Short mmCIF file of C-alpha atoms in Angstrom, two decimals:
data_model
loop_
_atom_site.label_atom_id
_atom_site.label_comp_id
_atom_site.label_asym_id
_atom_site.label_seq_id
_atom_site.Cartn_x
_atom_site.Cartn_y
_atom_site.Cartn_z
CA UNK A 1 0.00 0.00 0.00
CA UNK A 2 1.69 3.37 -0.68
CA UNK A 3 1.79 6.30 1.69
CA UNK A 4 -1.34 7.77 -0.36
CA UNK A 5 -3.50 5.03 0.39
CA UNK A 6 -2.28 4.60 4.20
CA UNK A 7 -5.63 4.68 6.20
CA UNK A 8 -5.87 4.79 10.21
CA UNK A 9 -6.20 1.74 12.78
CA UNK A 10 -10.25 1.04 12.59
CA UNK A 11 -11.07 2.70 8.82
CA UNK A 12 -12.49 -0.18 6.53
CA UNK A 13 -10.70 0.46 3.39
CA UNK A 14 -12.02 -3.28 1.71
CA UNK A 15 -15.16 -1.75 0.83
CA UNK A 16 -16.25 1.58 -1.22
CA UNK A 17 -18.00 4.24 1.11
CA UNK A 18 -19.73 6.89 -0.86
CA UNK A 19 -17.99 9.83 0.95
CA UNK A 20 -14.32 8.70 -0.69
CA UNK A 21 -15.94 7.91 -3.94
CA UNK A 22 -17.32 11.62 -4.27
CA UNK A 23 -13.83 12.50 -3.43
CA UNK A 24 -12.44 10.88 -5.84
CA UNK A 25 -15.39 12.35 -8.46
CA UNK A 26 -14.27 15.72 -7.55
CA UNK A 27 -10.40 15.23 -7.12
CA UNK A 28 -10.12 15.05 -3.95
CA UNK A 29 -7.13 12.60 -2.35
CA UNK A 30 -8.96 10.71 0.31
CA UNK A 31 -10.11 7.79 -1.22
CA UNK A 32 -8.58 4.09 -1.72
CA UNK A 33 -7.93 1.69 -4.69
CA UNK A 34 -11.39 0.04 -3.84
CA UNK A 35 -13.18 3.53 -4.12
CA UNK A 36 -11.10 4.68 -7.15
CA UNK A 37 -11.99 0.95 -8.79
CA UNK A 38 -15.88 1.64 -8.09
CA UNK A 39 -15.53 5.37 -9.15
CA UNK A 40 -14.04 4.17 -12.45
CA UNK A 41 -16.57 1.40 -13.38
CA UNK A 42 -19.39 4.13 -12.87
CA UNK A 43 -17.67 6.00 -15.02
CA UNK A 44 -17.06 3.99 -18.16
CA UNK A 45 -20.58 3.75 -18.25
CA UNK A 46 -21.70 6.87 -17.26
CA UNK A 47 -18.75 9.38 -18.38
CA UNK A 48 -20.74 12.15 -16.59
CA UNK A 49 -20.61 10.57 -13.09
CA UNK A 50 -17.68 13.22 -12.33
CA UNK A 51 -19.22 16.30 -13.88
CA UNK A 52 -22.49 15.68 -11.92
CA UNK A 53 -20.15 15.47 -8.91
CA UNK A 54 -18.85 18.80 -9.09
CA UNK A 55 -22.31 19.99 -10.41
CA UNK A 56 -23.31 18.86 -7.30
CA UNK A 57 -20.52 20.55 -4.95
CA UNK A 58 -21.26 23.95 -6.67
CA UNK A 59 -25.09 23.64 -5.94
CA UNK A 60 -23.61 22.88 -2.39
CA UNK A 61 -22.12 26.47 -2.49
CA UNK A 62 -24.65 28.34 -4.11
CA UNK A 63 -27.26 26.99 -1.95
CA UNK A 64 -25.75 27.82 1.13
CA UNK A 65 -24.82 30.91 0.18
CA UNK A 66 -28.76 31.34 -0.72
CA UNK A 67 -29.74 30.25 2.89
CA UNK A 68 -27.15 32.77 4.67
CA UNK A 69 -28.73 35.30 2.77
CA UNK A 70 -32.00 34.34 3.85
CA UNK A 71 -30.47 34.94 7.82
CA UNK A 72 -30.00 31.23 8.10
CA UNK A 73 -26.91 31.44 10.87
CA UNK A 74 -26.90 27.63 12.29
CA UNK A 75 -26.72 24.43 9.44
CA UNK A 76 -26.78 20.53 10.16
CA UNK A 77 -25.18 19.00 7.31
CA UNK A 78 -26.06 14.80 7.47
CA UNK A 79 -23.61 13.03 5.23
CA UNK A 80 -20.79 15.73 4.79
CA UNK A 81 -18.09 14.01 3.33
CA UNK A 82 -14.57 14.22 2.85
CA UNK A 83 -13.49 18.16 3.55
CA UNK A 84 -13.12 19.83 0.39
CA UNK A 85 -13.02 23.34 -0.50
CA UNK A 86 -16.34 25.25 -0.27
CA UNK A 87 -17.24 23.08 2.93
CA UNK A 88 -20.51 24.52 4.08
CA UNK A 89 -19.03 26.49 6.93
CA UNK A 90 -16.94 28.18 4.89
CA UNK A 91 -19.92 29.49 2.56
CA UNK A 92 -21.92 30.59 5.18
CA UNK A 93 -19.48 31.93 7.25
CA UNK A 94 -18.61 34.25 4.34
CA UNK A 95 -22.40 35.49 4.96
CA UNK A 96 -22.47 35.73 8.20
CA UNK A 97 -19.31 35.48 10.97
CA UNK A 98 -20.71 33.84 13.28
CA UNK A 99 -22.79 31.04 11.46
CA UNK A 100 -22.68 27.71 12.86
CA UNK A 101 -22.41 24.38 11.47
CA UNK A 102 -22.98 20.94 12.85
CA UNK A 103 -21.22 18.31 10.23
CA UNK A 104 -22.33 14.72 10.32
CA UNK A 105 -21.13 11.50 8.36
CA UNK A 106 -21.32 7.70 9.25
CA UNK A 107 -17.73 7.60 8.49
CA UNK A 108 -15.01 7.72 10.77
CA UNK A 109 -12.55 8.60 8.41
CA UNK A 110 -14.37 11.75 7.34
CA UNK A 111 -14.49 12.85 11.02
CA UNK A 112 -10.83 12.24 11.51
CA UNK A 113 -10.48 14.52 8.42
CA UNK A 114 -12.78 17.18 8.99
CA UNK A 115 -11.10 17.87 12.53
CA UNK A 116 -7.86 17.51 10.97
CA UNK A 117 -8.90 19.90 8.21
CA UNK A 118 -11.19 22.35 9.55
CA UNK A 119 -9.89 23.96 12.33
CA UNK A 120 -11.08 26.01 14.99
CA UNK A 121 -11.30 29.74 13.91
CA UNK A 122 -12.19 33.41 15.26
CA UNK A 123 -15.60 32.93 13.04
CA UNK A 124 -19.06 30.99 14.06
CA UNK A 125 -18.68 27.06 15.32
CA UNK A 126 -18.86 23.55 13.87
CA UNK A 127 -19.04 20.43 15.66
CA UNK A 128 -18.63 17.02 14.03
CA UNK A 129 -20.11 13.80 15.19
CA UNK A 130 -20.79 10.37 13.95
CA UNK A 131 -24.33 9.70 12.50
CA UNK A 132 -26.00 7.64 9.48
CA UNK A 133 -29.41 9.66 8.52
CA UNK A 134 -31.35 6.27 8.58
CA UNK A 135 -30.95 7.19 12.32
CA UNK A 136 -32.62 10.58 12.55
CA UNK A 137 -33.45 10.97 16.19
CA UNK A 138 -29.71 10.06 16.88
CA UNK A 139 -28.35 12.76 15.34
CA UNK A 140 -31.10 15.22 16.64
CA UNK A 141 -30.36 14.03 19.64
CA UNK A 142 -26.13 14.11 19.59
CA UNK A 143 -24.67 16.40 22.13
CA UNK A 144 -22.35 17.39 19.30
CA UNK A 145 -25.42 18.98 17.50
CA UNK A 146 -27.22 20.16 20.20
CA UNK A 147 -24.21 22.09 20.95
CA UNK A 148 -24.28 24.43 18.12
CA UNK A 149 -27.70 24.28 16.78
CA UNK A 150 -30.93 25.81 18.41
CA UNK A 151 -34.13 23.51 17.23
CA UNK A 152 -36.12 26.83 18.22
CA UNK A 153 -34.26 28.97 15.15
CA UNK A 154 -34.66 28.09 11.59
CA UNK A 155 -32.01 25.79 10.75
CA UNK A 156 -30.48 25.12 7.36
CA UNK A 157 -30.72 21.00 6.91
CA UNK A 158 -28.61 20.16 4.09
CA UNK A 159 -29.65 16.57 2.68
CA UNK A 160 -26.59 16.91 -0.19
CA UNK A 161 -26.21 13.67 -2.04
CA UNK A 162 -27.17 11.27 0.96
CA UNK A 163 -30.82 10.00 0.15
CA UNK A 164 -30.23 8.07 -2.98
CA UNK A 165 -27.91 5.70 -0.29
CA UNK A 166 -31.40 5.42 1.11
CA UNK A 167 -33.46 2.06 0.22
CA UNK A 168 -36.15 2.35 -0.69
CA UNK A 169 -37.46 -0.05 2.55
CA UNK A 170 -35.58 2.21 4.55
CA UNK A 171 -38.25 5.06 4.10
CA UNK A 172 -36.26 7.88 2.29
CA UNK A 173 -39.71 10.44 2.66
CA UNK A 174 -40.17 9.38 6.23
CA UNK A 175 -36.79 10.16 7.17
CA UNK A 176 -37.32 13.71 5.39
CA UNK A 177 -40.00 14.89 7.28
CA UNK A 178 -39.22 13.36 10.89
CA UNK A 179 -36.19 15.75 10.24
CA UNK A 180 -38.19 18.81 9.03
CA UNK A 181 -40.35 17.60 12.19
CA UNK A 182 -37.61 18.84 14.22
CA UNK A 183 -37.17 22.51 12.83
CA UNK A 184 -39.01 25.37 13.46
CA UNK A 185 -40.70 27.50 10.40
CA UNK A 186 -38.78 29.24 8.62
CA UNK A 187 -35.99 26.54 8.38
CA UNK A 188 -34.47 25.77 5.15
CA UNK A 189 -34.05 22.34 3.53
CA UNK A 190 -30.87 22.00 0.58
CA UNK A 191 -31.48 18.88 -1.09
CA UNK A 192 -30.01 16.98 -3.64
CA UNK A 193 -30.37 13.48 -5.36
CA UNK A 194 -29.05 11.45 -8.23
CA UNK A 195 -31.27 10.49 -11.26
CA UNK A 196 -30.88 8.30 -14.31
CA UNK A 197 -33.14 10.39 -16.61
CA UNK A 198 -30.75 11.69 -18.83
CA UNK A 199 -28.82 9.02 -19.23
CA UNK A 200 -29.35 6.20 -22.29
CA UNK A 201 -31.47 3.53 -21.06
CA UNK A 202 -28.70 0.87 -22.04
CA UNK A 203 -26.14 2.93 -19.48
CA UNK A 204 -29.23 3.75 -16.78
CA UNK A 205 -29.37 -0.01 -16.75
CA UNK A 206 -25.90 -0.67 -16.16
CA UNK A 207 -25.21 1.87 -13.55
CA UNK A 208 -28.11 0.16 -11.43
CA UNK A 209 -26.52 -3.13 -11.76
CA UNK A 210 -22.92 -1.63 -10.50
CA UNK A 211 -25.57 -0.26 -7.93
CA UNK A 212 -26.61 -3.31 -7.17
CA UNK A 213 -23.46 -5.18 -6.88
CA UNK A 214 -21.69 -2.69 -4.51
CA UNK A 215 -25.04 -1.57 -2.34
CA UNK A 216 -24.55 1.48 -3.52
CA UNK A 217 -26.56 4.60 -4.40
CA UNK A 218 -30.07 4.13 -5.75
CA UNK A 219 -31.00 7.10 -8.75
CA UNK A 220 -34.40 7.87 -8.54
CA UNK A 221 -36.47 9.67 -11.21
CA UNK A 222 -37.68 13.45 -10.56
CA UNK A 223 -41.37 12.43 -9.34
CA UNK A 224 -40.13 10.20 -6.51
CA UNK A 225 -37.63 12.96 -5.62
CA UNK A 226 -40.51 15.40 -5.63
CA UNK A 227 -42.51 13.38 -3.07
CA UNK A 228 -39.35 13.57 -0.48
CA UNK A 229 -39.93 17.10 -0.29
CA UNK A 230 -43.63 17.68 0.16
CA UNK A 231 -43.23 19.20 3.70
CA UNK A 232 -41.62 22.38 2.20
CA UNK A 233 -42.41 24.89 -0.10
CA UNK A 234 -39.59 25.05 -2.86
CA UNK A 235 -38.09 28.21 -3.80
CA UNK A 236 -38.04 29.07 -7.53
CA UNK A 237 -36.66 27.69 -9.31
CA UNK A 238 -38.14 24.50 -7.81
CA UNK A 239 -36.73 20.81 -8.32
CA UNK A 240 -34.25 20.91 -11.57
CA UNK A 241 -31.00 19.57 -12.60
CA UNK A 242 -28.33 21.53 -10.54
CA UNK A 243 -26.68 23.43 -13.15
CA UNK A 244 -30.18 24.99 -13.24
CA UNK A 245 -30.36 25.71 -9.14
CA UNK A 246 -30.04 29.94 -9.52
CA UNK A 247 -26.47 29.73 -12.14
CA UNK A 248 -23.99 31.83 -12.14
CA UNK A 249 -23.70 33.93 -14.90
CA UNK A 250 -22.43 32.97 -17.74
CA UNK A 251 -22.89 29.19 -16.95
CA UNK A 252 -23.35 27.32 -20.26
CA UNK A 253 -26.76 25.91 -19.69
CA UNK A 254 -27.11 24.17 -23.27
CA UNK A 255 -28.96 21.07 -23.30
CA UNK A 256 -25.47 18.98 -24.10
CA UNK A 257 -24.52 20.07 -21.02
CA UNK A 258 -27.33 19.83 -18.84
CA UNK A 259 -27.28 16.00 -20.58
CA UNK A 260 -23.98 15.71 -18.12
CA UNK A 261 -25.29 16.59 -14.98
CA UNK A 262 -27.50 13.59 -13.71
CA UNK A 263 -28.82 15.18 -10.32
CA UNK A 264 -31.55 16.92 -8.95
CA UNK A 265 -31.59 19.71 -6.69
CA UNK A 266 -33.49 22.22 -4.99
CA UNK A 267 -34.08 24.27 -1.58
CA UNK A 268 -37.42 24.33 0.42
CA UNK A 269 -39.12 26.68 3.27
CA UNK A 270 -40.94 25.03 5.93
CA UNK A 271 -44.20 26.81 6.36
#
């Protein structure tokens, strides 16, 4: 094994975990030869597995940034990931100083990094503790997030890329909205989810078999999305491929490029 693909005493490296294939999608460096080797075999049948990644990261940052300007000050991000740049504290925080941010993942590996890699500063707080979103009241529950966020305030409750790990048996809407159960009015809710309608039904059908073979993420088509988010109003412009989530100017929004970005996104107000 070569310094790069070290890994600590107690980190399962014989299996792909989501949060090191992303990193490897957007070119990150925490990952191992069994993520890379799952990474890869997504992508030589869907070639737009990376784009969509960093589609998805730049939603990430746009939608925060959205929420901070809305006066959201306090964020629990479930399923966080590997540090990378534009980590949601550092969006908000940009907003507003004192913003705080309680980071959770089901990994220990992206805990050790995020502690290692986002360090204490003169700005707002985060807090990172261990947590799978199949397990909602745990994580309302952790110490760690009761630390930093106030369930009487509007919360931001990022849901980026984590519910299409979510069987289907496992109740992906109930899990929504016992969260949303937990914030106050006003609260925000950044969502995103993978989706095989744009891709050729020949490479839709292989992509669920690699699905299938490593448990891994489950693409769901725009209407199921849709009913995971009927407890909140969604801000224009609604559910839509992320490259369409409020661009930037200047973002090439042609259709041969929105055929590369296979994931849905959008941001909701609870009533």
């Amino acid at each position: 094994m070569s310094e790069q693909d070290w890994a600590p005493t107690g980190i399962d490296i014989s299996r792909p975990h989501p949060a090191r294939v992303y990193d490897y999608h957007i070119g990150g460096k925490t990952n191992y030869p069994v993520d890379r080797e799952l990474a890869e075999r997504f992508i030589a049948v869907a070639p737009q597995t990376s784009v969509t990644a960093l589609d998805n990261r730049a939603f990430l940052g746009r939608a925060v940034r959205y929420a901070a300007e809305q006066g959201i000050d306090q964020f629990l991000d479930i399923g966080t990931g590997i540090p990378a740049p534009g980590n949601t504290h550092e969006v908000a925080q940009e907003i507003v100083p004192s913003a705080r941010v309680a980071y959770v993942d089901n990994d220990p590996i992206v805990l050790a990094h995020a502690r290692a890699l986002m360090p204490a500063t003169d700005r707002g707080r985060t807090t990172f503790t261990m947590g799978d979103v199949r397990e909602p009241e745990k994580i309302l529950a952790a110490p760690e997030v009761r630390e930093v966020i106030d369930f009487d305030r509007p919360v931001g409750l990022l849901l980026v890329a984590i519910l299409h790990y979510v069987a289907d048996a496992e109740d992906p809407a109930g899990i929504v909205n016992r969260l949303l159960d937990a914030v106050p009015s006003g609260s925000l809710l950044i969502a995103s989810h993978t989706t095989s309608d744009f891709l050729p039904p020949i490479s839709a059908e292989r992509v669920l078999e690699i699905n299938d073979d490593a448990e891994f993420m489950l693409p769901r088509p725009h209407a199921t999305i849709a009913g995971y988010l009927t407890g909140v109003d969604l801000v224009e412009p609604g559910l839509v491929q992320a490259p369409l989530w409020r661009p930037e100017e200047g973002t090439d929004l042609s259709p041969e490029r929105l055929s590369q970005s296979w994931i849905y996104t959008a941001v909701g107000r609870k009533a």
